Short mmCIF file of C-alpha atoms in Angstrom, two decimals:
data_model
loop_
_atom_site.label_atom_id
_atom_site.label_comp_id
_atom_site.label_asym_id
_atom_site.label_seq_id
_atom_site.Cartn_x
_atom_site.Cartn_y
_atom_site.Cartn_z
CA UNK A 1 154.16 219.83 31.58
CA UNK A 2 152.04 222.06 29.56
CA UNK A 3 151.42 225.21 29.52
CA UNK A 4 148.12 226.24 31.53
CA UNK A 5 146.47 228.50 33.30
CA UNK A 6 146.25 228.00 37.33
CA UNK A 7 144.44 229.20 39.45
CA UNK A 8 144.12 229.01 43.59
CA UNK A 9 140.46 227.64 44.36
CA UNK A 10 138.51 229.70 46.55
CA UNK A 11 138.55 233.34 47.12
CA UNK A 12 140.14 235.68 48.84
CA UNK A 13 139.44 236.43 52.01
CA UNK A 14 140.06 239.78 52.20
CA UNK A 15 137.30 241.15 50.38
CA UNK A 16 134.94 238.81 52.51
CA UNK A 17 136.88 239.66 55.63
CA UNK A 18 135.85 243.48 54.36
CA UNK A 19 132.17 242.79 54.57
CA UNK A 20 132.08 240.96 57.60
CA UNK A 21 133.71 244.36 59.24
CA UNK A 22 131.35 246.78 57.65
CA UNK A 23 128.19 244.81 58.79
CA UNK A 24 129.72 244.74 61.92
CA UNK A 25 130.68 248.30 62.22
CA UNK A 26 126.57 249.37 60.63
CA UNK A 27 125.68 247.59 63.83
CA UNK A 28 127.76 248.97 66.05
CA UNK A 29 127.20 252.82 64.58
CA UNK A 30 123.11 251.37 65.38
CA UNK A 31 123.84 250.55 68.83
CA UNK A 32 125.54 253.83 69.13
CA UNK A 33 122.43 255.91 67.80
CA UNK A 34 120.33 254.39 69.96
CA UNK A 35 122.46 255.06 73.01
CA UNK A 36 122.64 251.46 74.03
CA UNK A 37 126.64 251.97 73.81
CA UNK A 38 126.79 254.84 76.09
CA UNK A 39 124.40 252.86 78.28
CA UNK A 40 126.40 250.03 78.69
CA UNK A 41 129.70 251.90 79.20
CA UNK A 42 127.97 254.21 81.81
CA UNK A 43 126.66 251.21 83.52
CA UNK A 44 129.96 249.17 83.71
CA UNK A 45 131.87 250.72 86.36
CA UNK A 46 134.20 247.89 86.06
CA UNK A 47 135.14 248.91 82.87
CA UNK A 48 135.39 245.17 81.61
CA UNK A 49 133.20 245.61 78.83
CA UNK A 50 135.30 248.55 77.57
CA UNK A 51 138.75 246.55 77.90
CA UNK A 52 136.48 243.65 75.52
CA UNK A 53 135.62 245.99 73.15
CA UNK A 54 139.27 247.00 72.76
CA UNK A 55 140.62 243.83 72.80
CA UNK A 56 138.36 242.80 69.87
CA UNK A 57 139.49 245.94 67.96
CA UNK A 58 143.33 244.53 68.45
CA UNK A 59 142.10 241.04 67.50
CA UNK A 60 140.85 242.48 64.59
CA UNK A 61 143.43 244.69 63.05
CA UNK A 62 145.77 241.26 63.90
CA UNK A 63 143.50 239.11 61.52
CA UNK A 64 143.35 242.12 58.84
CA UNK A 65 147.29 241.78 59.21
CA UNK A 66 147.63 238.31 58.89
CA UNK A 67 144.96 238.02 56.06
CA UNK A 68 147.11 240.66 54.18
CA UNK A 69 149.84 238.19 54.40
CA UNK A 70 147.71 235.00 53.30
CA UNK A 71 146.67 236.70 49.81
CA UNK A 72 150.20 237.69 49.13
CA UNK A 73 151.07 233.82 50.04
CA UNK A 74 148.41 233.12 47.74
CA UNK A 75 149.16 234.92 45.17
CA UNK A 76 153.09 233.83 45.46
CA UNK A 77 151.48 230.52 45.18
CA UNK A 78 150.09 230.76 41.67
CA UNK A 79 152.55 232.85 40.18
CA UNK A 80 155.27 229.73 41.56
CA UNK A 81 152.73 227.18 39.74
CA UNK A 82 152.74 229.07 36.78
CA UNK A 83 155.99 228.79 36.69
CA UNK A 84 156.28 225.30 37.22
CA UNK A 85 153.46 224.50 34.31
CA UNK A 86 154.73 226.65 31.91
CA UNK A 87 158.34 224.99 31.93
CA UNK A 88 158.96 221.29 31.03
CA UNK A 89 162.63 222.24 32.13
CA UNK A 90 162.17 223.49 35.68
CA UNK A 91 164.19 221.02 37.36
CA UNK A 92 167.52 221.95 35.85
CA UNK A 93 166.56 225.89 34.96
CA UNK A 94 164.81 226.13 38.55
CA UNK A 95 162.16 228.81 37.61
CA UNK A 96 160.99 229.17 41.31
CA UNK A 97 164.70 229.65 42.42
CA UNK A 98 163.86 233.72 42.30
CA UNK A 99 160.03 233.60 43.27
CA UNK A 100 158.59 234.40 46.37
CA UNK A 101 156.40 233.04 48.80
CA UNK A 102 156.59 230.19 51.21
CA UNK A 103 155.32 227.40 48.52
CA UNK A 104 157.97 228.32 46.33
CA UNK A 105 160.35 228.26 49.23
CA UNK A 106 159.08 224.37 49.91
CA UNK A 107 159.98 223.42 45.56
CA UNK A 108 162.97 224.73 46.34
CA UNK A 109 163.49 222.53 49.59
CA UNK A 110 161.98 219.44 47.75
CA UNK A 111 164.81 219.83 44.40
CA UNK A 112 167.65 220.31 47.09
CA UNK A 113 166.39 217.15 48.87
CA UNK A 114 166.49 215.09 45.69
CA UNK A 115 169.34 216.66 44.86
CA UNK A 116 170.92 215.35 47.91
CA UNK A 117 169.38 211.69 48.52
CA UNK A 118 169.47 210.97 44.90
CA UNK A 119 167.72 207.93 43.69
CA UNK A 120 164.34 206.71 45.30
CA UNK A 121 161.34 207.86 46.54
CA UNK A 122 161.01 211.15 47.67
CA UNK A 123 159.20 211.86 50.79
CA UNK A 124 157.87 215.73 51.47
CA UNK A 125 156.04 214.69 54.45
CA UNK A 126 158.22 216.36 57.02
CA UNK A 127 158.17 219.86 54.71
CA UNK A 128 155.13 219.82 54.66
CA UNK A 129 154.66 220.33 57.99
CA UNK A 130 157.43 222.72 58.07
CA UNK A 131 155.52 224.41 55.29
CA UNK A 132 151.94 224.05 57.13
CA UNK A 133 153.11 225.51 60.21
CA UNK A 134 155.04 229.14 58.50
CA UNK A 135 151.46 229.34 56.32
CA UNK A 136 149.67 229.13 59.84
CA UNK A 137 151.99 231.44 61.63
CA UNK A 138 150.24 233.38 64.16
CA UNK A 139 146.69 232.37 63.13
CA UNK A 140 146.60 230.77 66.25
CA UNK A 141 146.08 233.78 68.19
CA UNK A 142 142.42 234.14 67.06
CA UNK A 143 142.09 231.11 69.51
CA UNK A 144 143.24 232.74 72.35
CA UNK A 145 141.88 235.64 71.89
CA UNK A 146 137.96 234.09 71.16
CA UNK A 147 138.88 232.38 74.71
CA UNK A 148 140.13 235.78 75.91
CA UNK A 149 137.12 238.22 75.52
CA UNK A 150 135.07 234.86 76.64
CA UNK A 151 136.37 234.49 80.05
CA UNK A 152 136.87 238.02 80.54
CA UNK A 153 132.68 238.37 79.76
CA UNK A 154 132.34 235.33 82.34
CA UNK A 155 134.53 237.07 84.84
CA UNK A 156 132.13 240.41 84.43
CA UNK A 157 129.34 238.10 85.42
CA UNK A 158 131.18 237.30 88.63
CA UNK A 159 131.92 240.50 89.69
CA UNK A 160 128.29 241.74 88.77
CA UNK A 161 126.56 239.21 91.27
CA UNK A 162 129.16 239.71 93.78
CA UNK A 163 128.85 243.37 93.46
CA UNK A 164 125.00 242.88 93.66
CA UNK A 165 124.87 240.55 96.08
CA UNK A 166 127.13 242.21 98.63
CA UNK A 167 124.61 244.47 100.06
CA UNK A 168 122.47 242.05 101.23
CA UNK A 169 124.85 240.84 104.26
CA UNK A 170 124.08 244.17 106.29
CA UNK A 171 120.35 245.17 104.78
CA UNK A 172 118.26 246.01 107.58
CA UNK A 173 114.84 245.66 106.14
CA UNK A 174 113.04 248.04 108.55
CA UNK A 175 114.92 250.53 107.14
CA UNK A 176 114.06 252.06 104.11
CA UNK A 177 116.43 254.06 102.85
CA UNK A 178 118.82 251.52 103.19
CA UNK A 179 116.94 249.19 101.19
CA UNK A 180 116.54 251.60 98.41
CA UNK A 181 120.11 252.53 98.53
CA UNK A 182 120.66 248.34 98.35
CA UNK A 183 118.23 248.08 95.47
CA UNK A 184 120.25 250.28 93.49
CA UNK A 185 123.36 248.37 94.32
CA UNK A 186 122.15 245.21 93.54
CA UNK A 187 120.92 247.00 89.96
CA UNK A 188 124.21 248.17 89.61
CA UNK A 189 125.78 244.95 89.87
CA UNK A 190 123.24 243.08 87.56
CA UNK A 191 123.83 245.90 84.82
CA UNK A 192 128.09 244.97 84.87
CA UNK A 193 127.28 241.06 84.99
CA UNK A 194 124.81 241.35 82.42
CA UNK A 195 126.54 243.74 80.04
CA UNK A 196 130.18 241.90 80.61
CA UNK A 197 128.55 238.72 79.55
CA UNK A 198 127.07 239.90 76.27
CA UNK A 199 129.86 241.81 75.04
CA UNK A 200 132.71 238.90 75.91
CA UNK A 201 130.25 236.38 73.89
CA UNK A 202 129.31 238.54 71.22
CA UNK A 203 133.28 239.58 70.70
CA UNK A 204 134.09 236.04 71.21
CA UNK A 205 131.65 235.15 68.34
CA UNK A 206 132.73 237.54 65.83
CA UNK A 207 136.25 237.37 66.46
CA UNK A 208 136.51 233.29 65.56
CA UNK A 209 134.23 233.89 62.25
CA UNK A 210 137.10 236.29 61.14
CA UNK A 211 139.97 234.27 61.90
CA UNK A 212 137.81 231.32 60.84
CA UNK A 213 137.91 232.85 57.37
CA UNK A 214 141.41 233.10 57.89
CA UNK A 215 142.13 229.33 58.66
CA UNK A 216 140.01 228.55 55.24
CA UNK A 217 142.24 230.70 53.27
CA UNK A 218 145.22 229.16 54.57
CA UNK A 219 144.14 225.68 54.40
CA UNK A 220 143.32 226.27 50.38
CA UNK A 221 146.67 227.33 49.91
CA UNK A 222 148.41 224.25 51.77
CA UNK A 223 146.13 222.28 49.85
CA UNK A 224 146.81 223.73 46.81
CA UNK A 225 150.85 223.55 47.30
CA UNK A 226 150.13 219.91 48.07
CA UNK A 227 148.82 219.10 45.13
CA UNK A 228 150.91 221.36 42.90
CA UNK A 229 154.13 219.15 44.54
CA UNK A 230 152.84 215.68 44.65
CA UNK A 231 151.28 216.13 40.73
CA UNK A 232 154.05 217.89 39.16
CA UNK A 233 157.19 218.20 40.86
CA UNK A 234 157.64 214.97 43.05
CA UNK A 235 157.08 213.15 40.07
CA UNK A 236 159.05 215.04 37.72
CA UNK A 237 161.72 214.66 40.78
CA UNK A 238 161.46 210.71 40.63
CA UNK A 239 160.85 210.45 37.32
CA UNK A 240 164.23 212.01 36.46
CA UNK A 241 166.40 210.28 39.35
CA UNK A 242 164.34 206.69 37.25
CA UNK A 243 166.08 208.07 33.95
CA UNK A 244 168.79 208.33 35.50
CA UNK A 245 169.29 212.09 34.92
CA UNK A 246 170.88 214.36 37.37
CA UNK A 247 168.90 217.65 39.23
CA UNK A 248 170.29 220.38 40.65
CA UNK A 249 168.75 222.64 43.20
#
């Protein structure tokens, strides 16, 4: 193999990740001018909203952790193919035996397998499912949590109408004050449905475009290791078991 420069396609996400954040946060520091924050926390009494908006905060941090993690994957990952291109000699001198990173981890896995089964055709399907599933890790978690603030902003909305409808089972209408008293009930409890629902979608919303940016990051570097191994190193594997040469892992 020849000498080249690689190069992971696609970007990473960290700096978008970073902009999504700050647009969000502007808007948020906007609501908060405005009052429309205090509002809605004055006017939940059930405190759901609240629990939503700290629950998105922990979602967040979680994908700012786990996108930390994907860059250094992907940077493990080009540095390993680097290593790989630059030397025609990498099956016997094994220059990804002291990189890091999980795709480097996988060459090593795919030399000790041919190392092992010797001659024929070498098969990475099962690694690279192993190796799909550590580059996922906890990305999963965005799901959950998207569901999460979701049904927690649809379980506002009950509470609101029950809260607002519950004072109409002993209204007397001839009496006034006890209407107006209801009225205000029945406000209260359309404020906590409405707000609930609007914050659970809105945190829903956001928090799957962050973790969706994490999923495309991930999935560029499992299809970049896939090519990397099927182009260069699964042939260079077979191709040296057909010459009847030895490898070592």
């Amino acid at each position: 193999m020849s000498t080249r420069k690689v190069e992971l396609p696609g970007r990473d996400p960290l700096p978008a990740w970073l902009i999504f954040t700050g647009v969000s946060f502007f808007a948020f520091v906007i609501l908060w001018y405005y009052g429309l924050i205090e509002r809605m926390v004055a006017s939940d009494r059930t405190y759901i909203s609240s629990i939503i908006g700290l629950l998105y905060i922990g979602s967040s941090l979680h994908c700012l952790w786990r996108i930390l993690i994907v860059s250094r994957e992907g940077d493990a990952a080009v540095k390993t193919a680097q290593a790989v291109a630059g030397d025609s000699e990498f099956l016997t001198n094994a220059p990804v035996a002291g990189s890091a990173g999980l795709v480097a981890g996988h060459i090593r896995d795919l030399v000790t397998k041919a190392a092992l089964q010797g001659a024929g055709r070498l098969d990475q399907t099962l690694l690279l499912r192993v190796l799909a599933d550590r580059l996922r890790g906890s990305n999963l978690f965005g799901v959950f949590a998207g569901d999460t603030l979701m049904k927690l902003g649809l379980l506002g909305t009950i509470i609101g109408f029950i809260m607002m409808l519950a004072p109409i089972a002993g209204l007397d209408p001839e009496n006034r004050e006890a209407v107006r008293s209801s009225m205000s009930l029945m406000s209260d409890g359309m404020a906590v449905a409405m707000y609930t629902t609007l914050v659970g979608l809105v945190g829903s919303i956001l928090v799957r475009i962050q973790y969706a940016l994490l999923d495309r990051a991930t999935a560029k570097i499992f299809a970049f290791a896939v090519d990397l191994t099927e182009v260069h190193v699964i042939s260079a594997l077979e191709r040296r078991f057909l010459d009847g040469g030895p490898a070592t892992a």
